[in-house]
PDB file of C-alpha atoms and ligand atoms in Angstrom:
ATOM      1  CA  MET X   1     -26.199  -9.432  -5.261  1.00 36.00           C
ATOM      2  CA  ASN X   2     -23.266 -11.406  -4.203  1.00 44.00           C
ATOM      3  CA  ALA X   3     -22.324 -12.541  -0.531  1.00 43.00           C
ATOM      4  CA  LEU X   4     -20.044  -9.619  -0.250  1.00 54.00           C
ATOM      5  CA  THR X   5     -22.343  -6.461  -1.002  1.00 54.00           C
ATOM      6  CA  LYS X   6     -23.177  -4.416   1.701  1.00 52.00           C
ATOM      7  CA  GLY X   7     -23.595  -5.808   4.996  1.00 54.00           C
ATOM      8  CA  ASP X   8     -23.130  -9.576   4.193  1.00 85.00           C
ATOM      9  CA  PHE X   9     -19.191  -9.259   4.595  1.00 93.00           C
ATOM     10  CA  THR X  10     -19.852  -9.413   8.328  1.00 92.00           C
ATOM     11  CA  GLU X  11     -20.668 -13.076   8.058  1.00 93.00           C
ATOM     12  CA  LEU X  12     -17.305 -13.999   6.685  1.00 94.00           C
ATOM     13  CA  ASP X  13     -14.587 -15.177   8.931  1.00 94.00           C
ATOM     14  CA  ASP X  14     -11.463 -14.845   6.581  1.00 96.00           C
ATOM     15  CA  PRO X  15     -10.380 -11.186   6.067  1.00 98.00           C
ATOM     16  CA  TRP X  16      -8.289 -11.797   3.198  1.00 98.00           C
ATOM     17  CA  ALA X  17     -11.353 -13.135   1.248  1.00 97.00           C
ATOM     18  CA  ILE X  18     -13.271  -9.863   2.042  1.00 97.00           C
ATOM     19  CA  PHE X  19      -9.830  -8.014   1.138  1.00 98.00           C
ATOM     20  CA  HIS X  20      -9.648  -9.554  -2.473  1.00 98.00           C
ATOM     21  CA  ALA X  21     -13.502  -9.079  -2.975  1.00 96.00           C
ATOM     22  CA  TRP X  22     -13.409  -5.644  -2.133  1.00 97.00           C
ATOM     23  CA  MET X  23     -10.437  -4.843  -3.926  1.00 98.00           C
ATOM     24  CA  ALA X  24     -11.843  -6.527  -7.200  1.00 97.00           C
ATOM     25  CA  GLU X  25     -14.769  -4.268  -6.614  1.00 97.00           C
ATOM     26  CA  ALA X  26     -12.988  -1.369  -6.364  1.00 97.00           C
ATOM     27  CA  GLU X  27     -11.040  -2.123  -9.589  1.00 97.00           C
ATOM     28  CA  ARG X  28     -14.305  -2.267 -11.568  1.00 96.00           C
ATOM     29  CA  SER X  29     -15.708   0.779  -9.640  1.00 95.00           C
ATOM     30  CA  GLU X  30     -13.125   3.433  -8.715  1.00 95.00           C
ATOM     31  CA  PRO X  31     -12.188   6.166 -11.476  1.00 93.00           C
ATOM     32  CA  ASN X  32      -8.567   5.748 -10.894  1.00 96.00           C
ATOM     33  CA  ASP X  33      -5.860   4.085  -8.514  1.00 97.00           C
ATOM     34  CA  PRO X  34      -8.108   1.702  -6.693  1.00 98.00           C
ATOM     35  CA  THR X  35      -4.823   0.139  -5.305  1.00 98.00           C
ATOM     36  CA  ALA X  36      -4.147   3.552  -3.664  1.00 98.00           C
ATOM     37  CA  MET X  37      -3.568   3.336   0.214  1.00 98.00           C
ATOM     38  CA  ALA X  38      -2.522   5.766   2.809  1.00 99.00           C
ATOM     39  CA  LEU X  39       0.630   4.783   4.493  1.00 99.00           C
ATOM     40  CA  ALA X  40       1.293   5.992   7.933  1.00 98.00           C
ATOM     41  CA  THR X  41       4.988   5.613   9.529  1.00 98.00           C
ATOM     42  CA  ALA X  42       6.278   7.613  12.475  1.00 98.00           C
ATOM     43  CA  ASP X  43       9.589   9.560  12.457  1.00 96.00           C
ATOM     44  CA  ALA X  44      12.298   9.446  15.249  1.00 93.00           C
ATOM     45  CA  ASP X  45      10.263  11.624  17.377  1.00 96.00           C
ATOM     46  CA  GLY X  46       7.264   9.479  17.161  1.00 96.00           C
ATOM     47  CA  LEU X  47       5.363  11.853  14.950  1.00 97.00           C
ATOM     48  CA  PRO X  48       3.325  10.202  12.566  1.00 98.00           C
ATOM     49  CA  ASN X  49       3.758  10.691   9.008  1.00 98.00           C
ATOM     50  CA  VAL X  50       1.428   9.870   6.122  1.00 98.00           C
ATOM     51  CA  ARG X  51       1.467   9.487   2.444  1.00 98.00           C
ATOM     52  CA  MET X  52      -0.234   7.341  -0.398  1.00 98.00           C
ATOM     53  CA  VAL X  53       1.284   4.503  -2.149  1.00 98.00           C
ATOM     54  CA  LEU X  54       0.071   1.876  -4.336  1.00 98.00           C
ATOM     55  CA  LEU X  55      -0.513  -1.565  -3.365  1.00 98.00           C
ATOM     56  CA  LYS X  56       1.340  -4.324  -5.462  1.00 98.00           C
ATOM     57  CA  ALA X  57       0.690  -7.456  -3.650  1.00 98.00           C
ATOM     58  CA  ALA X  58      -1.612  -8.714  -1.163  1.00 98.00           C
ATOM     59  CA  ASP X  59      -1.767 -12.131   0.340  1.00 97.00           C
ATOM     60  CA  GLU X  60      -1.705 -13.924   3.864  1.00 96.00           C
ATOM     61  CA  ARG X  61       1.957 -12.657   4.099  1.00 97.00           C
ATOM     62  CA  GLY X  62       0.835  -9.252   4.014  1.00 98.00           C
ATOM     63  CA  PHE X  63       0.401  -6.159   2.093  1.00 98.00           C
ATOM     64  CA  VAL X  64       3.314  -4.719  -0.397  1.00 98.00           C
ATOM     65  CA  PHE X  65       4.301  -1.450  -1.727  1.00 98.00           C
ATOM     66  CA  TYR X  66       7.401  -0.692  -3.633  1.00 98.00           C
ATOM     67  CA  THR X  67       9.400   2.530  -2.904  1.00 98.00           C
ATOM     68  CA  ASN X  68      12.950   4.313  -2.656  1.00 98.00           C
ATOM     69  CA  ALA X  69      14.298   2.741   0.718  1.00 98.00           C
ATOM     70  CA  GLU X  70      16.534   5.936   1.429  1.00 98.00           C
ATOM     71  CA  SER X  71      13.285   8.069   1.352  1.00 98.00           C
ATOM     72  CA  ASN X  72      11.864   9.665   4.170  1.00 98.00           C
ATOM     73  CA  LYS X  73       9.458   6.521   4.572  1.00 98.00           C
ATOM     74  CA  GLY X  74      12.106   4.223   3.850  1.00 98.00           C
ATOM     75  CA  ARG X  75      14.323   5.717   6.682  1.00 98.00           C
ATOM     76  CA  GLU X  76      11.545   5.872   8.789  1.00 98.00           C
ATOM     77  CA  LEU X  77      10.776   2.108   8.540  1.00 98.00           C
ATOM     78  CA  ALA X  78      14.498   1.035   8.821  1.00 98.00           C
ATOM     79  CA  ALA X  79      14.330   2.960  12.441  1.00 97.00           C
ATOM     80  CA  ASN X  80      10.984   1.733  13.202  1.00 98.00           C
ATOM     81  CA  PRO X  81       9.545  -0.960  11.287  1.00 98.00           C
ATOM     82  CA  GLN X  82       5.982  -0.567  11.826  1.00 98.00           C
ATOM     83  CA  ALA X  83       3.127   0.828   9.728  1.00 98.00           C
ATOM     84  CA  ALA X  84      -0.615   1.502   9.348  1.00 98.00           C
ATOM     85  CA  LEU X  85      -2.467   1.762   6.166  1.00 98.00           C
ATOM     86  CA  VAL X  86      -5.915   2.743   4.961  1.00 99.00           C
ATOM     87  CA  PHE X  87      -7.661   2.221   1.721  1.00 98.00           C
ATOM     88  CA  HIS X  88     -10.900   4.342   1.023  1.00 98.00           C
ATOM     89  CA  TRP X  89     -13.200   3.548  -1.916  1.00 98.00           C
ATOM     90  CA  LYS X  90     -15.340   6.370  -2.317  1.00 96.00           C
ATOM     91  CA  SER X  91     -17.641   5.105  -5.053  1.00 95.00           C
ATOM     92  CA  LEU X  92     -18.297   2.090  -3.023  1.00 96.00           C
ATOM     93  CA  ARG X  93     -18.188   3.732   0.405  1.00 96.00           C
ATOM     94  CA  ARG X  94     -15.870   1.329   2.177  1.00 97.00           C
ATOM     95  CA  GLN X  95     -12.578   1.564   4.133  1.00 98.00           C
ATOM     96  CA  VAL X  96      -9.981  -0.926   5.166  1.00 98.00           C
ATOM     97  CA  ARG X  97      -7.561  -0.379   7.591  1.00 98.00           C
ATOM     98  CA  ALA X  98      -4.608  -2.353   8.655  1.00 98.00           C
ATOM     99  CA  ARG X  99      -1.568  -2.185  10.913  1.00 98.00           C
ATOM    100  CA  GLY X 100       1.589  -4.247  11.824  1.00 98.00           C
ATOM    101  CA  ARG X 101       5.033  -4.789  11.361  1.00 98.00           C
ATOM    102  CA  VAL X 102       6.991  -3.986   8.185  1.00 98.00           C
ATOM    103  CA  THR X 103       9.632  -6.008   6.605  1.00 98.00           C
ATOM    104  CA  LYS X 104      11.616  -5.784   3.165  1.00 98.00           C
ATOM    105  CA  VAL X 105      10.369  -8.370   0.342  1.00 98.00           C
ATOM    106  CA  SER X 106      13.325 -10.534  -0.868  1.00 98.00           C
ATOM    107  CA  ASP X 107      15.738  -9.378  -3.406  1.00 98.00           C
ATOM    108  CA  ALA X 108      13.871 -11.717  -5.966  1.00 98.00           C
ATOM    109  CA  GLU X 109      10.785 -10.447  -5.424  1.00 98.00           C
ATOM    110  CA  ALA X 110      11.692  -6.631  -6.024  1.00 98.00           C
ATOM    111  CA  ASP X 111      13.504  -7.634  -9.097  1.00 98.00           C
ATOM    112  CA  ALA X 112      10.541  -9.202 -10.696  1.00 98.00           C
ATOM    113  CA  TYR X 113       8.311  -6.691  -9.734  1.00 98.00           C
ATOM    114  CA  PHE X 114      10.793  -4.037 -10.980  1.00 98.00           C
ATOM    115  CA  ALA X 115      11.430  -5.772 -14.234  1.00 98.00           C
ATOM    116  CA  SER X 116       7.559  -5.538 -14.851  1.00 97.00           C
ATOM    117  CA  ARG X 117       7.428  -1.771 -14.768  1.00 97.00           C
ATOM    118  CA  PRO X 118       7.668   0.208 -17.782  1.00 97.00           C
ATOM    119  CA  ARG X 119      11.138   1.185 -18.978  1.00 97.00           C
ATOM    120  CA  ASP X 120      10.718   4.830 -18.339  1.00 97.00           C
ATOM    121  CA  SER X 121       9.453   4.336 -14.783  1.00 97.00           C
ATOM    122  CA  ARG X 122      12.775   2.138 -14.232  1.00 98.00           C
ATOM    123  CA  ILE X 123      14.879   4.785 -15.536  1.00 98.00           C
ATOM    124  CA  GLY X 124      12.902   7.290 -13.010  1.00 98.00           C
ATOM    125  CA  ALA X 125      13.940   4.910 -10.086  1.00 98.00           C
ATOM    126  CA  TRP X 126      17.327   5.842 -10.949  1.00 98.00           C
ATOM    127  CA  ALA X 127      16.826   9.365 -11.404  1.00 98.00           C
ATOM    128  CA  SER X 128      14.989  10.315  -8.629  1.00 97.00           C
ATOM    129  CA  GLN X 129      16.869  10.543  -5.079  1.00 97.00           C
ATOM    130  CA  GLN X 130      13.418  10.545  -3.420  1.00 97.00           C
ATOM    131  CA  SER X 131      12.451  12.803  -0.694  1.00 95.00           C
ATOM    132  CA  ARG X 132      15.706  14.790  -1.142  1.00 96.00           C
ATOM    133  CA  PRO X 133      15.736  18.468  -2.039  1.00 97.00           C
ATOM    134  CA  LEU X 134      15.600  18.947  -5.726  1.00 97.00           C
ATOM    135  CA  GLU X 135      17.029  22.216  -7.108  1.00 97.00           C
ATOM    136  CA  SER X 136      15.203  22.424 -10.269  1.00 98.00           C
ATOM    137  CA  ARG X 137      12.921  20.442 -12.450  1.00 98.00           C
ATOM    138  CA  PHE X 138      15.600  20.589 -14.887  1.00 98.00           C
ATOM    139  CA  ALA X 139      18.065  18.980 -12.613  1.00 97.00           C
ATOM    140  CA  LEU X 140      15.537  16.062 -12.522  1.00 98.00           C
ATOM    141  CA  GLU X 141      15.380  15.928 -16.292  1.00 98.00           C
ATOM    142  CA  LYS X 142      19.070  15.773 -16.697  1.00 98.00           C
ATOM    143  CA  ALA X 143      19.112  12.992 -14.255  1.00 98.00           C
ATOM    144  CA  VAL X 144      16.735  11.050 -16.141  1.00 98.00           C
ATOM    145  CA  ALA X 145      18.545  11.836 -19.470  1.00 98.00           C
ATOM    146  CA  PHE X 146      21.815  10.614 -17.588  1.00 98.00           C
ATOM    147  CA  TYR X 147      20.467   7.355 -16.835  1.00 98.00           C
ATOM    148  CA  ALA X 148      18.564   6.912 -20.189  1.00 97.00           C
ATOM    149  CA  ALA X 149      21.808   7.184 -21.889  1.00 97.00           C
ATOM    150  CA  ARG X 150      23.527   4.984 -19.489  1.00 97.00           C
ATOM    151  CA  TYR X 151      21.257   1.976 -19.612  1.00 97.00           C
ATOM    152  CA  ALA X 152      20.423   2.751 -23.454  1.00 95.00           C
ATOM    153  CA  ILE X 153      21.363  -0.715 -24.265  1.00 95.00           C
ATOM    154  CA  GLY X 154      19.905  -3.884 -22.462  1.00 93.00           C
ATOM    155  CA  GLU X 155      17.845  -4.206 -19.198  1.00 95.00           C
ATOM    156  CA  VAL X 156      17.572  -1.617 -16.654  1.00 97.00           C
ATOM    157  CA  PRO X 157      18.851  -3.095 -13.273  1.00 98.00           C
ATOM    158  CA  ARG X 158      17.055  -2.526 -10.047  1.00 98.00           C
ATOM    159  CA  PRO X 159      18.738   0.136  -8.140  1.00 98.00           C
ATOM    160  CA  PRO X 160      19.946  -0.983  -4.922  1.00 98.00           C
ATOM    161  CA  TYR X 161      17.814   1.513  -2.875  1.00 98.00           C
ATOM    162  CA  TRP X 162      14.531   0.605  -4.567  1.00 98.00           C
ATOM    163  CA  THR X 163      12.644  -1.936  -2.890  1.00 98.00           C
ATOM    164  CA  GLY X 164       9.477  -3.262  -1.545  1.00 98.00           C
ATOM    165  CA  PHE X 165       8.027  -3.368   1.905  1.00 98.00           C
ATOM    166  CA  ARG X 166       5.342  -5.852   3.225  1.00 98.00           C
ATOM    167  CA  ILE X 167       3.038  -5.037   6.081  1.00 98.00           C
ATOM    168  CA  ASP X 168       2.332  -8.025   8.041  1.00 98.00           C
ATOM    169  CA  PRO X 169      -1.182  -7.334   9.574  1.00 98.00           C
ATOM    170  CA  ILE X 170      -1.836  -7.777  13.334  1.00 98.00           C
ATOM    171  CA  ALA X 171      -5.344  -6.291  12.645  1.00 98.00           C
ATOM    172  CA  ILE X 172      -7.565  -5.562   9.693  1.00 98.00           C
ATOM    173  CA  GLU X 173     -10.507  -3.696   9.863  1.00 98.00           C
ATOM    174  CA  PHE X 174     -13.389  -3.350   7.343  1.00 98.00           C
ATOM    175  CA  TRP X 175     -15.873  -0.591   7.132  1.00 97.00           C
ATOM    176  CA  GLN X 176     -19.088  -0.047   5.104  1.00 96.00           C
ATOM    177  CA  ASP X 177     -21.194   2.804   5.181  1.00 94.00           C
ATOM    178  CA  ARG X 178     -24.934   2.070   5.939  1.00 92.00           C
ATOM    179  CA  PRO X 179     -27.857   4.482   6.200  1.00 91.00           C
ATOM    180  CA  PHE X 180     -27.882   6.973   9.141  1.00 91.00           C
ATOM    181  CA  ARG X 181     -24.354   6.618   9.905  1.00 91.00           C
ATOM    182  CA  LEU X 182     -25.127   3.071  11.348  1.00 91.00           C
ATOM    183  CA  HIS X 183     -22.041   1.567   9.437  1.00 92.00           C
ATOM    184  CA  ASP X 184     -21.023  -1.933   9.625  1.00 94.00           C
ATOM    185  CA  ARG X 185     -17.450  -2.256  10.975  1.00 97.00           C
ATOM    186  CA  VAL X 186     -15.593  -5.590  11.622  1.00 97.00           C
ATOM    187  CA  VAL X 187     -12.144  -5.866  13.077  1.00 98.00           C
ATOM    188  CA  PHE X 188     -10.165  -9.206  12.591  1.00 98.00           C
ATOM    189  CA  THR X 189      -7.193  -9.385  15.093  1.00 98.00           C
ATOM    190  CA  ARG X 190      -4.579 -12.180  14.752  1.00 96.00           C
ATOM    191  CA  ALA X 191      -4.362 -14.610  17.652  1.00 92.00           C
ATOM    192  CA  PRO X 192      -2.084 -17.902  17.543  1.00 92.00           C
ATOM    193  CA  GLU X 193      -4.919 -19.722  16.506  1.00 92.00           C
ATOM    194  CA  GLY X 194      -5.989 -17.585  13.499  1.00 95.00           C
ATOM    195  CA  TRP X 195      -8.179 -14.433  13.303  1.00 98.00           C
ATOM    196  CA  THR X 196     -10.547 -12.981  15.822  1.00 97.00           C
ATOM    197  CA  LYS X 197     -13.480 -11.431  14.580  1.00 97.00           C
ATOM    198  CA  THR X 198     -15.265  -8.523  16.452  1.00 97.00           C
ATOM    199  CA  ARG X 199     -17.903  -6.311  15.380  1.00 96.00           C
ATOM    200  CA  LEU X 200     -17.574  -2.600  16.504  1.00 96.00           C
ATOM    201  CA  TYR X 201     -20.035   0.001  17.348  1.00 96.00           C
ATOM    202  CA  PRO X 202     -19.628   2.444  14.180  1.00 96.00           C
TER     203      PRO X 202
HETATM  204  C1  LIG L   1      -1.886   8.040  -5.787  1.00 58.29           C
HETATM  205  C2  LIG L   1      -0.445   8.123  -5.252  1.00 58.29           C
HETATM  206  C3  LIG L   1       0.148   6.834  -5.381  1.00 58.29           C
HETATM  207  C4  LIG L   1       1.597   6.760  -4.972  1.00 58.29           C
HETATM  208  N1  LIG L   1       2.406   5.522  -4.999  1.00 58.29           N
HETATM  209  C5  LIG L   1       3.452   5.643  -4.490  1.00 58.29           C
HETATM  210  C6  LIG L   1       4.322   4.283  -4.570  1.00 58.29           C
HETATM  211  O1  LIG L   1       3.578   3.328  -4.877  1.00 58.29           O
HETATM  212  N2  LIG L   1       5.536   4.534  -4.078  1.00 58.29           N
HETATM  213  C7  LIG L   1       6.255   5.677  -3.581  1.00 58.29           C
HETATM  214  O2  LIG L   1       7.325   5.842  -3.386  1.00 58.29           O
HETATM  215  N3  LIG L   1       5.475   6.821  -3.892  1.00 58.29           N
HETATM  216  C8  LIG L   1       4.268   6.815  -3.919  1.00 58.29           C
HETATM  217  N4  LIG L   1       3.736   8.101  -4.091  1.00 58.29           N
HETATM  218  C9  LIG L   1       4.152   9.368  -3.746  1.00 58.29           C
HETATM  219  C10 LIG L   1       4.174   9.148  -2.334  1.00 58.29           C
HETATM  220  O3  LIG L   1       2.726   9.754  -2.085  1.00 58.29           O
HETATM  221  C11 LIG L   1       5.314  10.094  -1.680  1.00 58.29           C
HETATM  222  O4  LIG L   1       5.350  11.607  -2.038  1.00 58.29           O
HETATM  223  C12 LIG L   1       6.848   9.881  -2.021  1.00 58.29           C
HETATM  224  O5  LIG L   1       6.510   8.374  -1.976  1.00 58.29           O
HETATM  225  C13 LIG L   1       7.607  10.341  -1.009  1.00 58.29           C
HETATM  226  O6  LIG L   1       7.103   9.968   0.462  1.00 58.29           O
HETATM  227  P1  LIG L   1       8.163  10.192   1.766  1.00 58.29           P
HETATM  228  O7  LIG L   1       9.141  11.258   1.849  1.00 58.29           O
HETATM  229  O8  LIG L   1       7.272   9.993   3.079  1.00 58.29           O
HETATM  230  O9  LIG L   1       9.095   8.869   1.855  1.00 58.29           O
HETATM  231  C14 LIG L   1       2.034   8.011  -4.574  1.00 58.29           C
HETATM  232  C15 LIG L   1       1.373   9.290  -4.458  1.00 58.29           C
HETATM  233  C16 LIG L   1      -0.045   9.107  -4.849  1.00 58.29           C
HETATM  234  C17 LIG L   1      -0.822  10.468  -4.570  1.00 58.29           C
END
């Protein structure tokens, strides 16, 4: 039993150490998409909106995902650059929540990640006007064929509207299932001198 199994994570003082250990375990235990997280934003009326995205990087600077900046989420983040996220690893019976301000990643970072994607995904990024009405499946397939022909030779460049967003957390909360609903909950809140740790009633 390593130091991070079950309740022992509550002894640690670095939320990123817990997060990386839990993610590593999730990558071994979850049947698919261990990096999937629900991402909540708010629309212009303050009405929350939530959808799944894949975490592509996580370090002291925050949690990074990639998307179309002209999608609903992209437009919501442009107007109100704040978000909340939650991971739920069912097999491990764990949850991680975070919230904070959102910034775009640098062009160099977005270029590097885009270049690492399969060619067909890069073509797809050009073909999809994410979150806009689509007349038919055929219209999407035509767009894919168009961009596949346009970029038949050489590299597929990153579309200008396709980028990454980084959520810089002001709080990260860890939840671990324990018997009889007496779960372990620890929230880390960012203070000027570092992280403040608080145990919460379940
Ligand atoms: C498991 C899973 C992972 C997903 N990952 C992403 C992602 O990384 N980026 C993305 O733009 N959409 C992703 N999607 C699709 C989004 O949930 C959503 O449908 C899309 O981004 C449009 O959302 P919006 O209209 O709120 O902008 C994923 C969906 C699922 C179910």
